[in-house]
Coordinates of C-alpha atoms in Angstrom, one line a residue:
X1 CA 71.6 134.6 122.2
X2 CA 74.3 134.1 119.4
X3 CA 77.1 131.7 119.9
X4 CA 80.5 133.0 120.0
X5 CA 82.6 132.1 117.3
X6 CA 86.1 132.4 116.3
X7 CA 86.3 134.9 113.4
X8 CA 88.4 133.8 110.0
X9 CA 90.3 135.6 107.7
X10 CA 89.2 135.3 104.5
X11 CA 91.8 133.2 102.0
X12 CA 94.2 135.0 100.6
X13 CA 93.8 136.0 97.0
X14 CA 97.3 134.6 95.9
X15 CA 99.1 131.3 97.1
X16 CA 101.1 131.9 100.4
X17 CA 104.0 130.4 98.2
X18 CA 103.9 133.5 95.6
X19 CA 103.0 136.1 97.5
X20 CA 105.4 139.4 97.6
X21 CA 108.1 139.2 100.8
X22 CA 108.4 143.0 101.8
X23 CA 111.5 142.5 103.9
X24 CA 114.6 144.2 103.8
X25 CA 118.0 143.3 102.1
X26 CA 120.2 142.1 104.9
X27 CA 123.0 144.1 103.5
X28 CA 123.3 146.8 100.7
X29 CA 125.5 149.5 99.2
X30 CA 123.7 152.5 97.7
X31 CA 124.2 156.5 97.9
X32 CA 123.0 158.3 100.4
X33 CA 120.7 161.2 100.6
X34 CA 119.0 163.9 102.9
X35 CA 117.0 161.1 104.9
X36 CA 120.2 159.8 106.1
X37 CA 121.7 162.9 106.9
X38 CA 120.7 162.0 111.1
X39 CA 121.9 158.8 111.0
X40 CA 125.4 159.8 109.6
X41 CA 125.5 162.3 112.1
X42 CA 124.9 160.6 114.8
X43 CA 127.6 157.5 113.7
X44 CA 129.8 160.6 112.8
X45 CA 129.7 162.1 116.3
X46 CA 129.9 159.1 118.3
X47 CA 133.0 158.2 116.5
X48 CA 134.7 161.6 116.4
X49 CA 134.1 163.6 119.4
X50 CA 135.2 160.5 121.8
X51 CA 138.5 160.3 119.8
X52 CA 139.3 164.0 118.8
X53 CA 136.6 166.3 120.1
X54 CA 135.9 167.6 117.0
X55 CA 133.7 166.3 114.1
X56 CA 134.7 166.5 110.3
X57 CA 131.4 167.5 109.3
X58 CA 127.9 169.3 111.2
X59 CA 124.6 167.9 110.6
X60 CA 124.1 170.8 108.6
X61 CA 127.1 170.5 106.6
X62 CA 126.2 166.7 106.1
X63 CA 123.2 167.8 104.9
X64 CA 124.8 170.0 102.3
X65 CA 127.1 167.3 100.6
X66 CA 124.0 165.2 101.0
X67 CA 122.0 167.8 98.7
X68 CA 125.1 168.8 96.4
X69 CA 126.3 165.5 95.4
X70 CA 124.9 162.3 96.8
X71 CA 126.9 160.5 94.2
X72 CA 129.9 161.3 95.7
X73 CA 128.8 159.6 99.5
X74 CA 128.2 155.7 100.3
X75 CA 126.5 153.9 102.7
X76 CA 126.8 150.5 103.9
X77 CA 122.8 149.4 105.8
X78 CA 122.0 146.3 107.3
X79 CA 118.4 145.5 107.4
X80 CA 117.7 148.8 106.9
X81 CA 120.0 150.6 109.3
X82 CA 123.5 152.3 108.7
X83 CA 126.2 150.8 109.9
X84 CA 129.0 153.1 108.1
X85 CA 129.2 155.2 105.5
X86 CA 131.4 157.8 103.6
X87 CA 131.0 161.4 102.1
X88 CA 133.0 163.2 99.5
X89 CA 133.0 166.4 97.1
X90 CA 134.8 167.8 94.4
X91 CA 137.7 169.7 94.9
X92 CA 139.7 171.8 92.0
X93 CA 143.3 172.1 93.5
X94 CA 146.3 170.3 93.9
X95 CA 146.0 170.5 97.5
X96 CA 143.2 171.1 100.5
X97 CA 142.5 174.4 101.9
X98 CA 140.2 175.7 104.6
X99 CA 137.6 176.3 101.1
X100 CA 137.6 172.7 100.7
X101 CA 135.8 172.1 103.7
X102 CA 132.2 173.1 102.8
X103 CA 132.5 173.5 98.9
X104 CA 132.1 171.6 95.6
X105 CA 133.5 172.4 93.0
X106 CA 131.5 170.9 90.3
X107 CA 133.7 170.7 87.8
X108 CA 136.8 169.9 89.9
X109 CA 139.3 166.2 89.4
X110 CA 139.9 165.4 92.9
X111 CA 137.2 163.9 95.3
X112 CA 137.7 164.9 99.1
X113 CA 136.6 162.3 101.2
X114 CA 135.3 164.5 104.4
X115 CA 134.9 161.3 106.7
X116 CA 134.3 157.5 106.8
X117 CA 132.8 156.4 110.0
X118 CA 131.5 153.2 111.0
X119 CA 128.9 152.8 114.3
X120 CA 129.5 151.6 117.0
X121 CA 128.5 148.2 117.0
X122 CA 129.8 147.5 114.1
X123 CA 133.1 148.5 114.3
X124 CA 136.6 145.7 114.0
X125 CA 134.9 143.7 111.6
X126 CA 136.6 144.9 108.3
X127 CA 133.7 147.1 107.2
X128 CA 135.8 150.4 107.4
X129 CA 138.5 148.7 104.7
X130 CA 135.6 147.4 102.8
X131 CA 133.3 150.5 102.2
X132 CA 136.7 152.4 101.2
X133 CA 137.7 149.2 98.7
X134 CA 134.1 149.4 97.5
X135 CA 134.2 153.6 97.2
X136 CA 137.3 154.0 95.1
X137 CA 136.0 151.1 92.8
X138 CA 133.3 153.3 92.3
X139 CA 135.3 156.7 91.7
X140 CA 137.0 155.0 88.8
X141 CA 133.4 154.9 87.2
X142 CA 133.4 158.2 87.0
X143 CA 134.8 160.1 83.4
X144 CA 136.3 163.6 85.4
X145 CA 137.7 162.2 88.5
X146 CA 141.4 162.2 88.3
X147 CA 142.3 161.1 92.2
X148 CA 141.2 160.8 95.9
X149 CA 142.3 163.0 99.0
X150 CA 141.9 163.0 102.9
X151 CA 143.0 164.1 105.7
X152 CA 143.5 162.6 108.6
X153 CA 145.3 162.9 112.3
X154 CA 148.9 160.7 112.3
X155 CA 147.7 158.2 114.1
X156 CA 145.4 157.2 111.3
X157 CA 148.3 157.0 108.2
X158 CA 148.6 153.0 108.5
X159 CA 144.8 152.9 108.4
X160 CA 145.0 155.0 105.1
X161 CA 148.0 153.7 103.7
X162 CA 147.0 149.9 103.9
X163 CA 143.9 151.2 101.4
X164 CA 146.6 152.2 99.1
X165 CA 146.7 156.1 100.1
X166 CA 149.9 157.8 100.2
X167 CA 150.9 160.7 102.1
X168 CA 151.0 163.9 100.4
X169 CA 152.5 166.6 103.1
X170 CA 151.3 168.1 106.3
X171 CA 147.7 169.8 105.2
X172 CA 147.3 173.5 105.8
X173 CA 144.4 173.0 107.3
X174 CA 144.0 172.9 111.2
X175 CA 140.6 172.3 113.6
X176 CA 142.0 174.4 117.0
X177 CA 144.7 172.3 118.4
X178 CA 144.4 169.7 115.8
X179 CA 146.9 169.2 112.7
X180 CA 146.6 166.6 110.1
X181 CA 148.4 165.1 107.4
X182 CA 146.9 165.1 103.7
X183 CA 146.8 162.0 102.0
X184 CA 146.2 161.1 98.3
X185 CA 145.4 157.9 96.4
X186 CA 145.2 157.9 92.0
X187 CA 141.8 157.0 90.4
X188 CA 142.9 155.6 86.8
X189 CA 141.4 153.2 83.8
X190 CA 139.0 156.2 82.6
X191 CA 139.7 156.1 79.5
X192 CA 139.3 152.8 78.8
X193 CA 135.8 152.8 80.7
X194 CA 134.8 155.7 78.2
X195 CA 135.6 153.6 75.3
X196 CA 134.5 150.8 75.8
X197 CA 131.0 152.7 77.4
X198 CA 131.5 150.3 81.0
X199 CA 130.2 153.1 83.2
X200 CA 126.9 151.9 83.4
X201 CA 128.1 148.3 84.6
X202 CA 130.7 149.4 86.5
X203 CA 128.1 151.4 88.6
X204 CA 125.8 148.1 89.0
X205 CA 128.8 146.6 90.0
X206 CA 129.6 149.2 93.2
X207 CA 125.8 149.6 94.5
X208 CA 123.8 146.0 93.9
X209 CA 123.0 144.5 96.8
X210 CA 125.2 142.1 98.6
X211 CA 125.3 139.6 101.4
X212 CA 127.0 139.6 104.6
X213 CA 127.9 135.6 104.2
X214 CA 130.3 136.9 101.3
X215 CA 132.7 138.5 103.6

């Protein structure tokens, strides 16, 4: 009868030292796409419906920004999961109307941010501020976009305002009982980015990875 024996693994073909880590970045920055389109949702609806019973965008709807122009959304993930995120489009008028809700107008100047939400779990810890820093730094990287507009319910004008929004007027849009005020912030330094041909860096700059121990 054969002894037992404990059965080995044959040694690895590269030094344990060198071999190729396959984990995830504990935190990074990058566009978002039709994958994520669940995950927003679901952050989107937690955060909305509890506070206003509505939300800015349907999973369908995020899925058509998603497919439109993923350059114009951002997500923060940590080890692989979303923790917040934002979507935006182009708009081609001075100010929003009911249109401006589910189109994009491709060759429009103003990017209208639908919603930035941030989960749960994750929430009082300065990412909200951050993302929206980190978003408009981006916008100025690109040649056509002339300013940034929202809108949001009163209560959320300091929030705006301390990201360097202003407010524009009482939107003409409303959601059933809800009314909001339009807010508007100036994306400048194009020029001088076209010149001196900075995009490219400027866009490294916006999505590289980064690490939660610098904030």
């Amino acid at each position: 009868m054969p002894k037992l024996g404990i059965l080995m693994q044959p040694p690895p073909s590269v030094s344990p030292g060198i071999q190729r880590r396959h984990t995830l970045p504990a935190s990074e920055v990058r566009p978002l796409n039709t994958q994520d389109a669940i995950s927003v949702f679901e952050i989107e609806r937690e955060a909305f419906i509890s506070a206003s019973g509505e939300c800015p965008l349907h999973l369908d709807e995020v899925r058509h920004f998603l497919t439109l122009c993923p350059e114009l959304s951002m997500g923060w993930f940590e080890e692989g999961r979303l923790v917040a995120f934002i979507i935006g489009s182009l708009w081609d008028q001075d100010r929003l109307t009911t249109d401006a809700l589910t189109l994009h107008k491709t060759h429009g100047s103003t990017v209208h941010i639908h919603v930035l939400a941030v989960h749960r779990t994750f929430r009082q810890q300065g990412k909200g501020p951050i993302l929206m820093w980190r978003y408009l730094q981006y916008l100025r990287c690109l040649p056509n976009v002339r300013r940034a507009v929202l809108m949001c319910e009163d209560f959320l004008i300091p929030f705006y305002r301390k990201s360097g929004f202003k407010v524009l007027g009482r939107c003409a849009i409303t959601v059933g009982s809800l009314t909001f005020t339009e807010m508007w912030y100036p994306i400048s330094g194009h020029a001088y980015m076209r010149r001196n041909k900075f995009v490219f860096g400027c866009f490294l700059f916006i999505f590289v990875s980064f690490s939660v121990s610098k904030f």
